[in-house]
JSON list of C-alpha atoms in Angstrom, two decimals:
[
{"chain": "A", "resi": 1, "resn": "UNK", "atom": "CA", "xyz": [-7.62, -117.34, 0.15]},
{"chain": "A", "resi": 2, "resn": "UNK", "atom": "CA", "xyz": [-6.77, -113.85, 1.32]},
{"chain": "A", "resi": 3, "resn": "UNK", "atom": "CA", "xyz": [-8.78, -111.29, -0.60]},
{"chain": "A", "resi": 4, "resn": "UNK", "atom": "CA", "xyz": [-6.87, -109.15, -3.13]},
{"chain": "A", "resi": 5, "resn": "UNK", "atom": "CA", "xyz": [-5.98, -105.59, -2.11]},
{"chain": "A", "resi": 6, "resn": "UNK", "atom": "CA", "xyz": [-8.61, -104.00, -4.37]},
{"chain": "A", "resi": 7, "resn": "UNK", "atom": "CA", "xyz": [-11.34, -105.97, -2.62]},
{"chain": "A", "resi": 8, "resn": "UNK", "atom": "CA", "xyz": [-10.09, -104.92, 0.80]},
{"chain": "A", "resi": 9, "resn": "UNK", "atom": "CA", "xyz": [-10.05, -101.28, -0.34]},
{"chain": "A", "resi": 10, "resn": "UNK", "atom": "CA", "xyz": [-13.56, -101.40, -1.84]},
{"chain": "A", "resi": 11, "resn": "UNK", "atom": "CA", "xyz": [-14.96, -103.02, 1.31]},
{"chain": "A", "resi": 12, "resn": "UNK", "atom": "CA", "xyz": [-13.23, -100.44, 3.53]},
{"chain": "A", "resi": 13, "resn": "UNK", "atom": "CA", "xyz": [-14.45, -97.47, 1.47]},
{"chain": "A", "resi": 14, "resn": "UNK", "atom": "CA", "xyz": [-18.05, -98.66, 1.14]},
{"chain": "A", "resi": 15, "resn": "UNK", "atom": "CA", "xyz": [-18.48, -99.97, 4.67]},
{"chain": "A", "resi": 16, "resn": "UNK", "atom": "CA", "xyz": [-17.01, -96.79, 6.20]},
{"chain": "A", "resi": 17, "resn": "UNK", "atom": "CA", "xyz": [-19.26, -94.60, 4.04]},
{"chain": "A", "resi": 18, "resn": "UNK", "atom": "CA", "xyz": [-16.27, -92.85, 2.45]},
{"chain": "A", "resi": 19, "resn": "UNK", "atom": "CA", "xyz": [-17.27, -91.74, -1.05]},
{"chain": "A", "resi": 20, "resn": "UNK", "atom": "CA", "xyz": [-13.96, -90.04, -1.85]},
{"chain": "A", "resi": 21, "resn": "UNK", "atom": "CA", "xyz": [-11.98, -93.13, -0.86]},
{"chain": "A", "resi": 22, "resn": "UNK", "atom": "CA", "xyz": [-14.25, -95.21, -3.10]},
{"chain": "A", "resi": 23, "resn": "UNK", "atom": "CA", "xyz": [-13.91, -92.85, -6.07]},
{"chain": "A", "resi": 24, "resn": "UNK", "atom": "CA", "xyz": [-10.12, -92.68, -5.69]},
{"chain": "A", "resi": 25, "resn": "UNK", "atom": "CA", "xyz": [-9.95, -96.43, -6.40]},
{"chain": "A", "resi": 26, "resn": "UNK", "atom": "CA", "xyz": [-10.98, -95.85, -10.04]},
{"chain": "A", "resi": 27, "resn": "UNK", "atom": "CA", "xyz": [-8.89, -94.91, -13.05]},
{"chain": "A", "resi": 28, "resn": "UNK", "atom": "CA", "xyz": [-9.63, -91.38, -14.29]},
{"chain": "A", "resi": 29, "resn": "UNK", "atom": "CA", "xyz": [-11.97, -92.72, -16.98]},
{"chain": "A", "resi": 30, "resn": "UNK", "atom": "CA", "xyz": [-13.03, -95.83, -15.05]},
{"chain": "A", "resi": 31, "resn": "UNK", "atom": "CA", "xyz": [-16.54, -97.17, -15.18]},
{"chain": "A", "resi": 32, "resn": "UNK", "atom": "CA", "xyz": [-19.20, -99.07, -13.27]},
{"chain": "A", "resi": 33, "resn": "UNK", "atom": "CA", "xyz": [-21.53, -101.52, -14.98]},
{"chain": "A", "resi": 34, "resn": "UNK", "atom": "CA", "xyz": [-24.41, -102.05, -12.55]},
{"chain": "A", "resi": 35, "resn": "UNK", "atom": "CA", "xyz": [-26.51, -104.84, -14.06]},
{"chain": "A", "resi": 36, "resn": "UNK", "atom": "CA", "xyz": [-26.13, -103.34, -17.55]},
{"chain": "A", "resi": 37, "resn": "UNK", "atom": "CA", "xyz": [-26.35, -99.63, -16.68]},
{"chain": "A", "resi": 38, "resn": "UNK", "atom": "CA", "xyz": [-22.98, -97.99, -17.38]},
{"chain": "A", "resi": 39, "resn": "UNK", "atom": "CA", "xyz": [-21.53, -95.05, -15.44]},
{"chain": "A", "resi": 40, "resn": "UNK", "atom": "CA", "xyz": [-18.28, -93.54, -16.77]},
{"chain": "A", "resi": 41, "resn": "UNK", "atom": "CA", "xyz": [-15.88, -91.19, -15.06]},
{"chain": "A", "resi": 42, "resn": "UNK", "atom": "CA", "xyz": [-15.78, -89.85, -11.52]},
{"chain": "A", "resi": 43, "resn": "UNK", "atom": "CA", "xyz": [-18.91, -87.63, -11.76]},
{"chain": "A", "resi": 44, "resn": "UNK", "atom": "CA", "xyz": [-21.19, -90.40, -13.08]},
{"chain": "A", "resi": 45, "resn": "UNK", "atom": "CA", "xyz": [-19.77, -92.99, -10.68]},
{"chain": "A", "resi": 46, "resn": "UNK", "atom": "CA", "xyz": [-20.32, -90.58, -7.76]},
{"chain": "A", "resi": 47, "resn": "UNK", "atom": "CA", "xyz": [-23.94, -89.93, -8.79]},
{"chain": "A", "resi": 48, "resn": "UNK", "atom": "CA", "xyz": [-24.54, -93.68, -9.05]},
{"chain": "A", "resi": 49, "resn": "UNK", "atom": "CA", "xyz": [-22.77, -94.44, -5.76]},
{"chain": "A", "resi": 50, "resn": "UNK", "atom": "CA", "xyz": [-24.63, -91.68, -3.91]},
{"chain": "A", "resi": 51, "resn": "UNK", "atom": "CA", "xyz": [-27.89, -93.34, -4.99]},
{"chain": "A", "resi": 52, "resn": "UNK", "atom": "CA", "xyz": [-26.99, -97.06, -5.02]},
{"chain": "A", "resi": 53, "resn": "UNK", "atom": "CA", "xyz": [-23.92, -97.82, -2.90]},
{"chain": "A", "resi": 54, "resn": "UNK", "atom": "CA", "xyz": [-22.09, -95.53, -0.49]},
{"chain": "A", "resi": 55, "resn": "UNK", "atom": "CA", "xyz": [-24.91, -92.98, -0.27]},
{"chain": "A", "resi": 56, "resn": "UNK", "atom": "CA", "xyz": [-27.43, -95.78, 0.26]},
{"chain": "A", "resi": 57, "resn": "UNK", "atom": "CA", "xyz": [-25.37, -96.79, 3.30]},
{"chain": "A", "resi": 58, "resn": "UNK", "atom": "CA", "xyz": [-24.66, -100.18, 1.77]},
{"chain": "A", "resi": 59, "resn": "UNK", "atom": "CA", "xyz": [-22.77, -102.68, 3.86]},
{"chain": "A", "resi": 60, "resn": "UNK", "atom": "CA", "xyz": [-20.82, -105.34, 2.01]},
{"chain": "A", "resi": 61, "resn": "UNK", "atom": "CA", "xyz": [-19.99, -108.68, 3.59]},
{"chain": "A", "resi": 62, "resn": "UNK", "atom": "CA", "xyz": [-17.61, -110.77, 1.51]},
{"chain": "A", "resi": 63, "resn": "UNK", "atom": "CA", "xyz": [-18.57, -114.40, 0.89]},
{"chain": "A", "resi": 64, "resn": "UNK", "atom": "CA", "xyz": [-15.84, -115.35, -1.64]},
{"chain": "A", "resi": 65, "resn": "UNK", "atom": "CA", "xyz": [-12.98, -113.81, -3.61]},
{"chain": "A", "resi": 66, "resn": "UNK", "atom": "CA", "xyz": [-11.31, -114.98, -6.81]},
{"chain": "A", "resi": 67, "resn": "UNK", "atom": "CA", "xyz": [-8.52, -113.90, -9.16]},
{"chain": "A", "resi": 68, "resn": "UNK", "atom": "CA", "xyz": [-8.69, -115.08, -12.77]},
{"chain": "A", "resi": 69, "resn": "UNK", "atom": "CA", "xyz": [-6.14, -113.61, -15.21]},
{"chain": "A", "resi": 70, "resn": "UNK", "atom": "CA", "xyz": [-6.69, -109.82, -15.20]},
{"chain": "A", "resi": 71, "resn": "UNK", "atom": "CA", "xyz": [-10.00, -109.98, -13.32]},
{"chain": "A", "resi": 72, "resn": "UNK", "atom": "CA", "xyz": [-10.57, -109.91, -9.58]},
{"chain": "A", "resi": 73, "resn": "UNK", "atom": "CA", "xyz": [-14.04, -110.73, -8.31]},
{"chain": "A", "resi": 74, "resn": "UNK", "atom": "CA", "xyz": [-15.94, -111.10, -5.09]},
{"chain": "A", "resi": 75, "resn": "UNK", "atom": "CA", "xyz": [-19.31, -112.43, -4.05]},
{"chain": "A", "resi": 76, "resn": "UNK", "atom": "CA", "xyz": [-20.81, -110.18, -1.40]},
{"chain": "A", "resi": 77, "resn": "UNK", "atom": "CA", "xyz": [-23.95, -109.94, 0.62]},
{"chain": "A", "resi": 78, "resn": "UNK", "atom": "CA", "xyz": [-25.28, -106.41, 0.29]},
{"chain": "A", "resi": 79, "resn": "UNK", "atom": "CA", "xyz": [-27.33, -104.88, 3.05]},
{"chain": "A", "resi": 80, "resn": "UNK", "atom": "CA", "xyz": [-28.70, -101.35, 2.82]},
{"chain": "A", "resi": 81, "resn": "UNK", "atom": "CA", "xyz": [-31.92, -99.36, 2.84]},
{"chain": "A", "resi": 82, "resn": "UNK", "atom": "CA", "xyz": [-32.74, -100.70, -0.65]},
{"chain": "A", "resi": 83, "resn": "UNK", "atom": "CA", "xyz": [-31.35, -103.90, -2.21]},
{"chain": "A", "resi": 84, "resn": "UNK", "atom": "CA", "xyz": [-30.47, -106.81, 0.05]},
{"chain": "A", "resi": 85, "resn": "UNK", "atom": "CA", "xyz": [-28.93, -110.00, -1.22]},
{"chain": "A", "resi": 86, "resn": "UNK", "atom": "CA", "xyz": [-25.95, -111.53, -3.01]},
{"chain": "A", "resi": 87, "resn": "UNK", "atom": "CA", "xyz": [-24.13, -109.92, -5.92]},
{"chain": "A", "resi": 88, "resn": "UNK", "atom": "CA", "xyz": [-20.93, -110.52, -7.83]},
{"chain": "A", "resi": 89, "resn": "UNK", "atom": "CA", "xyz": [-18.54, -107.58, -8.18]},
{"chain": "A", "resi": 90, "resn": "UNK", "atom": "CA", "xyz": [-15.88, -108.12, -10.87]},
{"chain": "A", "resi": 91, "resn": "UNK", "atom": "CA", "xyz": [-12.96, -105.73, -11.26]},
{"chain": "A", "resi": 92, "resn": "UNK", "atom": "CA", "xyz": [-10.82, -105.19, -14.33]},
{"chain": "A", "resi": 93, "resn": "UNK", "atom": "CA", "xyz": [-7.70, -103.42, -13.20]},
{"chain": "A", "resi": 94, "resn": "UNK", "atom": "CA", "xyz": [-5.48, -100.79, -14.81]},
{"chain": "A", "resi": 95, "resn": "UNK", "atom": "CA", "xyz": [-2.34, -100.84, -12.70]},
{"chain": "A", "resi": 96, "resn": "UNK", "atom": "CA", "xyz": [-3.52, -100.33, -9.13]},
{"chain": "A", "resi": 97, "resn": "UNK", "atom": "CA", "xyz": [-6.77, -98.62, -10.18]},
{"chain": "A", "resi": 98, "resn": "UNK", "atom": "CA", "xyz": [-10.14, -100.08, -11.15]},
{"chain": "A", "resi": 99, "resn": "UNK", "atom": "CA", "xyz": [-10.75, -99.76, -14.90]},
{"chain": "A", "resi": 100, "resn": "UNK", "atom": "CA", "xyz": [-14.20, -101.35, -14.72]},
{"chain": "A", "resi": 101, "resn": "UNK", "atom": "CA", "xyz": [-16.37, -102.65, -11.91]},
{"chain": "A", "resi": 102, "resn": "UNK", "atom": "CA", "xyz": [-19.16, -104.95, -13.09]},
{"chain": "A", "resi": 103, "resn": "UNK", "atom": "CA", "xyz": [-22.01, -105.90, -10.78]},
{"chain": "A", "resi": 104, "resn": "UNK", "atom": "CA", "xyz": [-24.15, -108.93, -11.65]},
{"chain": "A", "resi": 105, "resn": "UNK", "atom": "CA", "xyz": [-26.06, -111.71, -9.93]},
{"chain": "A", "resi": 106, "resn": "UNK", "atom": "CA", "xyz": [-24.03, -114.01, -7.71]}
]
């Protein structure tokens, strides 16, 4: 299965270290749920990403992708200066923007 466009864009933004590209993928009031901690809006998502994702120089390697109704998800191996291992990223979309990105165990 070819990965959905949103997955390709998230991988490109994160793996290239491009915070603005990553933030531009979200709806204006989009949110990230990182294992139960919620970050809403561009400023909170940026603060989180600077600490946990793009700013942590995370590298995402896709293991699987899936589309189920209005949700797109991927299983990725994360490598960075902090967390290393598998996680599931699930995306609820609003048009071509991410409404919610939820990160849980794979």
